mmCIF file of C-alpha atoms in Angstrom:
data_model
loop_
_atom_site.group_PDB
_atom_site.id
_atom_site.type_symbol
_atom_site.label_atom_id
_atom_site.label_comp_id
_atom_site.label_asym_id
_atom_site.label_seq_id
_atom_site.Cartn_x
_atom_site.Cartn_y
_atom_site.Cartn_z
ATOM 1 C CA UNK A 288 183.354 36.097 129.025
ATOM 2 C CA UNK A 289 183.326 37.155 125.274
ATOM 3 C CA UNK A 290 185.531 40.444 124.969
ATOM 4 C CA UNK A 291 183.625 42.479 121.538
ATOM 5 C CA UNK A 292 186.020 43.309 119.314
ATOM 6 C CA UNK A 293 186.943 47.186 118.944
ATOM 7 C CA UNK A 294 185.391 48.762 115.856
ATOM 8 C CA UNK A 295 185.671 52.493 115.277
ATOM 9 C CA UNK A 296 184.692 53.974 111.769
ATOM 10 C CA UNK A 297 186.269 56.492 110.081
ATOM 11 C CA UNK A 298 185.458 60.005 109.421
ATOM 12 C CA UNK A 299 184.502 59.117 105.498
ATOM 13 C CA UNK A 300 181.988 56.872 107.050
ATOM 14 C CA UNK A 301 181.977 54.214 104.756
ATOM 15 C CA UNK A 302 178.578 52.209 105.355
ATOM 16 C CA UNK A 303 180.076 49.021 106.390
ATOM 17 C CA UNK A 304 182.339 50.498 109.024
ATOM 18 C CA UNK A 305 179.760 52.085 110.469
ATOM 19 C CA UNK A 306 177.487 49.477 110.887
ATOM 20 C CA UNK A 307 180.045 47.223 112.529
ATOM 21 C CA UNK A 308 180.833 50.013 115.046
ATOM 22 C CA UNK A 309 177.440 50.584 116.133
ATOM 23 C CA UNK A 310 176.794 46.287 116.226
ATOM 24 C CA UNK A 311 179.620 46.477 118.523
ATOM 25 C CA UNK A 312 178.379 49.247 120.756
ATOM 26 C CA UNK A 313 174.588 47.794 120.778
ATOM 27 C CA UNK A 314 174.757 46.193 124.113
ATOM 28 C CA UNK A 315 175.516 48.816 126.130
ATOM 29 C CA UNK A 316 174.269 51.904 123.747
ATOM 30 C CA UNK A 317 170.978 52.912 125.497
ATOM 31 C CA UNK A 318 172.842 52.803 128.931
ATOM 32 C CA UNK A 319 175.931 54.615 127.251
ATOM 33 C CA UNK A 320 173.719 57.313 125.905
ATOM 34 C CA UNK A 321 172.190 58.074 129.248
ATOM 35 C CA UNK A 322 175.542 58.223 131.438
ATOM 36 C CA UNK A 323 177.414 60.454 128.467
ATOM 37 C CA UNK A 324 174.636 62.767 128.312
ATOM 38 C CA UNK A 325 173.564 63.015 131.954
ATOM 39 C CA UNK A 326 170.435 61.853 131.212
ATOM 40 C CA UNK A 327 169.689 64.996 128.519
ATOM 41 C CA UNK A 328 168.496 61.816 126.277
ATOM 42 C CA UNK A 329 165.565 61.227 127.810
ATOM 43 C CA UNK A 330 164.778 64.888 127.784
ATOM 44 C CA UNK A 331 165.568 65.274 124.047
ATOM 45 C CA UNK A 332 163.635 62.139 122.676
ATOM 46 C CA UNK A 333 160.437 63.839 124.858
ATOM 47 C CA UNK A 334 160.916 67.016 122.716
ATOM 48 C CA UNK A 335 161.479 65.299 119.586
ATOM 49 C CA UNK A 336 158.253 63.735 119.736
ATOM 50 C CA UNK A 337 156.620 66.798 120.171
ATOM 51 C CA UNK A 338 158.302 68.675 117.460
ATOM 52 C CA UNK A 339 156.703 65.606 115.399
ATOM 53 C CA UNK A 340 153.320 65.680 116.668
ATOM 54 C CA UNK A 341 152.529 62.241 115.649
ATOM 55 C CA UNK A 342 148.764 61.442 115.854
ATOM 56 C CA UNK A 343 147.040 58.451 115.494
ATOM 57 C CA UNK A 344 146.195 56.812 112.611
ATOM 58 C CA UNK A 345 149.992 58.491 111.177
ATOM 59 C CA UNK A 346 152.230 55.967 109.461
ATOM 60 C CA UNK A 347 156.422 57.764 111.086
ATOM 61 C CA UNK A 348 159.360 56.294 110.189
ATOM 62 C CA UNK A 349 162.220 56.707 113.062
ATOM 63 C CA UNK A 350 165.310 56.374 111.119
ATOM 64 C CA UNK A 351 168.668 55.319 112.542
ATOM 65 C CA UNK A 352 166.363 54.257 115.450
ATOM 66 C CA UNK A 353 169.028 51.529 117.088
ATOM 67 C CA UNK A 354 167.358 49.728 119.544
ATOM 68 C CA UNK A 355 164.142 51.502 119.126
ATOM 69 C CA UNK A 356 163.777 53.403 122.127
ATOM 70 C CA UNK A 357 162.902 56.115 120.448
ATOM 71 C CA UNK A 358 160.208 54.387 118.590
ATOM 72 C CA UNK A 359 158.479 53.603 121.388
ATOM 73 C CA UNK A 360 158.148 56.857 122.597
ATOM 74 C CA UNK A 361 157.039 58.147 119.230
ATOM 75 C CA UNK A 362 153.983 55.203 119.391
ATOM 76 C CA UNK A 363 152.892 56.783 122.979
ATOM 77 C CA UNK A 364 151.127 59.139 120.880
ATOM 78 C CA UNK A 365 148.546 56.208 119.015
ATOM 79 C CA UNK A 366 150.753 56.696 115.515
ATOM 80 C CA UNK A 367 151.962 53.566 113.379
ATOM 81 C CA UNK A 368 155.777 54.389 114.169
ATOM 82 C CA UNK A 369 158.332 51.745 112.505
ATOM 83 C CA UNK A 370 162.290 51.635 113.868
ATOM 84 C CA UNK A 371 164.727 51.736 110.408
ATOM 85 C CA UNK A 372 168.186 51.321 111.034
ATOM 86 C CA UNK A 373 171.378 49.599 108.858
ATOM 87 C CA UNK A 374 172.887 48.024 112.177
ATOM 88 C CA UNK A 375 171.668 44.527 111.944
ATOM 89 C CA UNK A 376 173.090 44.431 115.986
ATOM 90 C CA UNK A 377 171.338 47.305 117.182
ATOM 91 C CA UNK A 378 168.038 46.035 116.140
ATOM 92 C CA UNK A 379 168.634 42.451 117.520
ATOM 93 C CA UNK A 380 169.566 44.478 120.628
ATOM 94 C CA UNK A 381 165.962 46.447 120.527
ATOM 95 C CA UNK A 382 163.655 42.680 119.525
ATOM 96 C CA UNK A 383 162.368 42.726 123.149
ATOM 97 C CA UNK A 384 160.420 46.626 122.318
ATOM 98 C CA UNK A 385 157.342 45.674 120.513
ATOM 99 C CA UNK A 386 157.991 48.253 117.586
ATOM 100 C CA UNK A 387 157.944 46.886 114.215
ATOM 101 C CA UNK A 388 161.637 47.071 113.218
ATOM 102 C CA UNK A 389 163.482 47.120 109.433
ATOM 103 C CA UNK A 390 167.019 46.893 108.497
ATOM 104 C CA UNK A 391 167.192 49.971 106.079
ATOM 105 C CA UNK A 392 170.137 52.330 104.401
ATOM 106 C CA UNK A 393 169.000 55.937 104.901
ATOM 107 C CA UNK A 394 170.710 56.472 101.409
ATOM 108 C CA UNK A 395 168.696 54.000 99.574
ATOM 109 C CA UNK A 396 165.783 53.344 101.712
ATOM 110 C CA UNK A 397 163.141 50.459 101.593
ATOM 111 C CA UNK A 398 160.224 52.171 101.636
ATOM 112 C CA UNK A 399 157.798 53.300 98.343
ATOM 113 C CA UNK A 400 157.338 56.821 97.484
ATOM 114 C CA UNK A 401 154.400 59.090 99.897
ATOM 115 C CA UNK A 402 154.626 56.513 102.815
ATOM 116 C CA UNK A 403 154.897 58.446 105.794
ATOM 117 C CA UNK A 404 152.755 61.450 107.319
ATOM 118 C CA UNK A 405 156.490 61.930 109.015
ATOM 119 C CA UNK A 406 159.873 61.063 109.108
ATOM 120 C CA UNK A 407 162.290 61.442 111.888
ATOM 121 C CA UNK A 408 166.057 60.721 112.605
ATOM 122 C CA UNK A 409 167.867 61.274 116.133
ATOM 123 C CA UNK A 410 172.022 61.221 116.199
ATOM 124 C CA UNK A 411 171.903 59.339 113.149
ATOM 125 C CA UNK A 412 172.078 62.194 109.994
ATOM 126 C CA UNK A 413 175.958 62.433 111.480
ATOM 127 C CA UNK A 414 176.719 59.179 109.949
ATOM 128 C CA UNK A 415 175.958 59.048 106.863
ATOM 129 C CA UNK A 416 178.179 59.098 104.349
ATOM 130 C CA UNK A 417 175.933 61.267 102.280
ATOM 131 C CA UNK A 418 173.932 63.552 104.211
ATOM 132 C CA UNK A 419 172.347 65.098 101.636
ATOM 133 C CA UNK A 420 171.259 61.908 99.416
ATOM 134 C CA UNK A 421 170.003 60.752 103.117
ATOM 135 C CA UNK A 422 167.682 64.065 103.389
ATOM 136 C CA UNK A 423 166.593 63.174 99.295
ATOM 137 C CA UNK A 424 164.982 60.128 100.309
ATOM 138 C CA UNK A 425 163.610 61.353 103.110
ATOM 139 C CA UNK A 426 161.839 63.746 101.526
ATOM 140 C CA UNK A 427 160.894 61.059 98.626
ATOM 141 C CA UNK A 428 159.182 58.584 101.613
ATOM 142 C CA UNK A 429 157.307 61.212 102.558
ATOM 143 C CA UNK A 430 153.782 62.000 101.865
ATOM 144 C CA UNK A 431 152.691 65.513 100.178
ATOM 145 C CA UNK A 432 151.925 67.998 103.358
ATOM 146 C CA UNK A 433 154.537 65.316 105.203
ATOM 147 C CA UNK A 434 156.775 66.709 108.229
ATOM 148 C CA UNK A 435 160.719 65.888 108.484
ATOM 149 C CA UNK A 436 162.382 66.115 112.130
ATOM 150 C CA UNK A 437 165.715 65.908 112.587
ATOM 151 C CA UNK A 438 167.263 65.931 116.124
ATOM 152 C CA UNK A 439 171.070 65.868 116.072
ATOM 153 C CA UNK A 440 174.439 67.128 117.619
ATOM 154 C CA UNK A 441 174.672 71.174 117.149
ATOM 155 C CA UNK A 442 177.285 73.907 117.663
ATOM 156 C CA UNK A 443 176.487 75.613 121.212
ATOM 157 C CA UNK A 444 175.499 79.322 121.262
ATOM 158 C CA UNK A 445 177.465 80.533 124.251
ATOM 159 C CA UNK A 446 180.959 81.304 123.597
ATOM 160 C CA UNK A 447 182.158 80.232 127.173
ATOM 161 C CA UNK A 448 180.310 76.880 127.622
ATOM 162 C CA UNK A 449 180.969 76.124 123.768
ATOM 163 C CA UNK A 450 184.884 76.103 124.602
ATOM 164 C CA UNK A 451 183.656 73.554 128.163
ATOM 165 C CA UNK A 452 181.694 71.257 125.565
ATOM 166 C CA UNK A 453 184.424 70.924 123.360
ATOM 167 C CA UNK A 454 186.984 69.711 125.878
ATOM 168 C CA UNK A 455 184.339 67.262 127.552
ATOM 169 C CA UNK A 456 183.824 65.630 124.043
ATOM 170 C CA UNK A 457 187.306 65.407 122.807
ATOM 171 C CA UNK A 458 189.182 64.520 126.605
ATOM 172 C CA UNK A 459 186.350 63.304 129.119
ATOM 173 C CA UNK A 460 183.435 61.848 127.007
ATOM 174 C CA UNK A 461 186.074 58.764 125.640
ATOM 175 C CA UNK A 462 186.929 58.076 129.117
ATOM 176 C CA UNK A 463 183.342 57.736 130.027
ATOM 177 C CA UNK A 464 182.736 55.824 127.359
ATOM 178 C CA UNK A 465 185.277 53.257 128.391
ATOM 179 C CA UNK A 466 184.181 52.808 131.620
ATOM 180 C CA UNK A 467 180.551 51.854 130.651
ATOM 181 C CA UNK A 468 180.345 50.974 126.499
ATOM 182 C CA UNK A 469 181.113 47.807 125.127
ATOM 183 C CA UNK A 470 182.573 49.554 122.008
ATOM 184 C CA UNK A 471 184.259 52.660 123.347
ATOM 185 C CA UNK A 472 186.593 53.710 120.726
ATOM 186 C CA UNK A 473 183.396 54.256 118.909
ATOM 187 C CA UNK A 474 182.841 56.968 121.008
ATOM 188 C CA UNK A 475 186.035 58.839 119.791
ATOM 189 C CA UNK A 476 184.527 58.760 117.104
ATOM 190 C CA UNK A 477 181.056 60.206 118.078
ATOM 191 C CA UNK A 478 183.569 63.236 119.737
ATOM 192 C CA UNK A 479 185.125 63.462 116.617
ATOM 193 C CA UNK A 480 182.091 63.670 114.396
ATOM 194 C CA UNK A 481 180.359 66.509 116.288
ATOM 195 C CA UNK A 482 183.232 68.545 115.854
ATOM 196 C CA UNK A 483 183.287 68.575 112.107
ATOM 197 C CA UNK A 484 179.564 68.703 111.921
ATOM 198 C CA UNK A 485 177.522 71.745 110.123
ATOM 199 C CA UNK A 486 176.158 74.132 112.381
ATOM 200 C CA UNK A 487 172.537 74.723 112.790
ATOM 201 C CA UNK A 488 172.615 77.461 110.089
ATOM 202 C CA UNK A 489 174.348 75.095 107.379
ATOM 203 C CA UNK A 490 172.335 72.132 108.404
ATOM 204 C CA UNK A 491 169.420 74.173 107.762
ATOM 205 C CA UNK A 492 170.535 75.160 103.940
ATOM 206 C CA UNK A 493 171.205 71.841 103.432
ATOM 207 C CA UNK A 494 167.868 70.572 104.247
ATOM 208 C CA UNK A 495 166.387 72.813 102.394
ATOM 209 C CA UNK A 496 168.318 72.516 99.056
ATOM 210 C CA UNK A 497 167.491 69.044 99.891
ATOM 211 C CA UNK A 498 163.988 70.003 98.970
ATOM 212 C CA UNK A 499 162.382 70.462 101.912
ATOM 213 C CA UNK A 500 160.294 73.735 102.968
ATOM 214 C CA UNK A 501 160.156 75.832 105.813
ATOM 215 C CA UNK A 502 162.890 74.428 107.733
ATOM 216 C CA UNK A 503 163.155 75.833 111.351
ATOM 217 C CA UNK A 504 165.392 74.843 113.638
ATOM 218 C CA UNK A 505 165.419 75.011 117.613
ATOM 219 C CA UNK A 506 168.477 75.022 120.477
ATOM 220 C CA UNK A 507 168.125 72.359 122.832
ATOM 221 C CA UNK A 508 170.519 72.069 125.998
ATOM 222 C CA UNK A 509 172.254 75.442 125.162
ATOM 223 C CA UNK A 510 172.854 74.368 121.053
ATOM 224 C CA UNK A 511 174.856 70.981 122.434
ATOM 225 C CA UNK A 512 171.791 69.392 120.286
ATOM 226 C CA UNK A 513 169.846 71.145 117.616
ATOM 227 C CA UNK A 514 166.240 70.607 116.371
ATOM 228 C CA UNK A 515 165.613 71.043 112.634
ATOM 229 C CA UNK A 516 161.908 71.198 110.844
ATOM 230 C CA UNK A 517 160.624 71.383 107.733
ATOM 231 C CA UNK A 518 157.949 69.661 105.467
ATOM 232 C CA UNK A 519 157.322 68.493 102.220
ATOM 233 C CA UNK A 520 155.314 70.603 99.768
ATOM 234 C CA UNK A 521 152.102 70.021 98.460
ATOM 235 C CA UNK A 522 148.795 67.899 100.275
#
């Protein structure tokens, strides 16, 4: 048996170390994801989606997709969707999902200018190294009237389960993650990355001095996950 090597990135989330962490947690991640969140992923990709409203005939881009999962339940609705991530591993990992897949940088991404009628990114915005260059050409793929979703890690809302979250990410989510990832000191990293993350207020600025208008944002799961809207002007 091949033992992966142990890859966790750093907090300045330099591209490369980044990418090798989530190669090395690719064979496991969709099965990770499900067992750290007690099944909440599921629940959250459904409501994504919807926030989207992709219809056919729509040309989405699902950035940061990883295996694609998410892809395919964005092309349920009849819409072109196509899975963009920089981890060459997780899309190997995702071949057998017949989504059209591209290896893409959200900071310099491979896409012209007015592509999409959307663009979406789930737990991927966190690790960037520059969030708001990533939300720049976001906005630039997009077409004129085009929607942006973004679904990531929040700051709960209730004082009393906000202190329970905290300790389950920083003491029990690592040893979860060890009994069922094949990478899981990336996952002291994932802990470790929520907790220095914007809150859904400061996300929201950030999108919009990104660019981006009328950006809403929604609680999901008590604020452990955070919706954010907006869309690009003109159309």
């Amino acid at each position: 048996m091949v033992k992966t090597q142990s890859v966790r990135a750093s907090l300045d989330k330099q591209p490369h170390e980044v990418a090798s962490m989530f190669d090395g947690v690719a064979r496991r991640y969709d099965l990770t994801n499900t067992v750290i969140s007690a099944g909440q992923d599921r629940y959250w990709r459904r409501l994504t989606r919807k926030a989207i409203d992709p219809r056919p005939g729509e040309q989405v881009l699902d950035l940061a997709a990883g295996t694609g999962v998410s892809t395919v339940e964005l092309g349920r609705s009849g819409a072109w969707c196509v899975a963009a991530d920089f981890s060459q591993g997780m899309l190997a990992a995702g071949r057998f999902r017949q989504v059209p897949m591209v290896a893409g940088d959200a900071m310099a991404l491979p896409f012209a200018d007015n592509s999409f009628d959307a663009v979406t990114i789930s737990f991927g915005l966190r690790n960037v190294a520059d969030t708001d260059l990533a939300l720049r050409e976001m906005l630039r793929v997009t077409k004129p009237g085009g929607r942006l979703v973004i679904c990531e890690f929040s700051t709960p809302i209730i004082p009393g389960f906000k202190t329970l979250y905290m300790e389950y990410l920083m003491k029990a989510l690592p040893k979860v993650a060890r009994a069922v990832s094949s990478n899981p000191d990336a996952y002291v990293y994932l802990a470790e990355s929520i907790r220095v993350w914007p809150n859904q207020r400061q996300l929201g600025r950030r999108i919009a001095d990104a660019g981006w208008s009328g950006v809403k944002w929604r609680n999901l799961t008590g604020g452990v996950v955070a919706l954010h809207r907006g869309y690009k002007l003109g159309g």
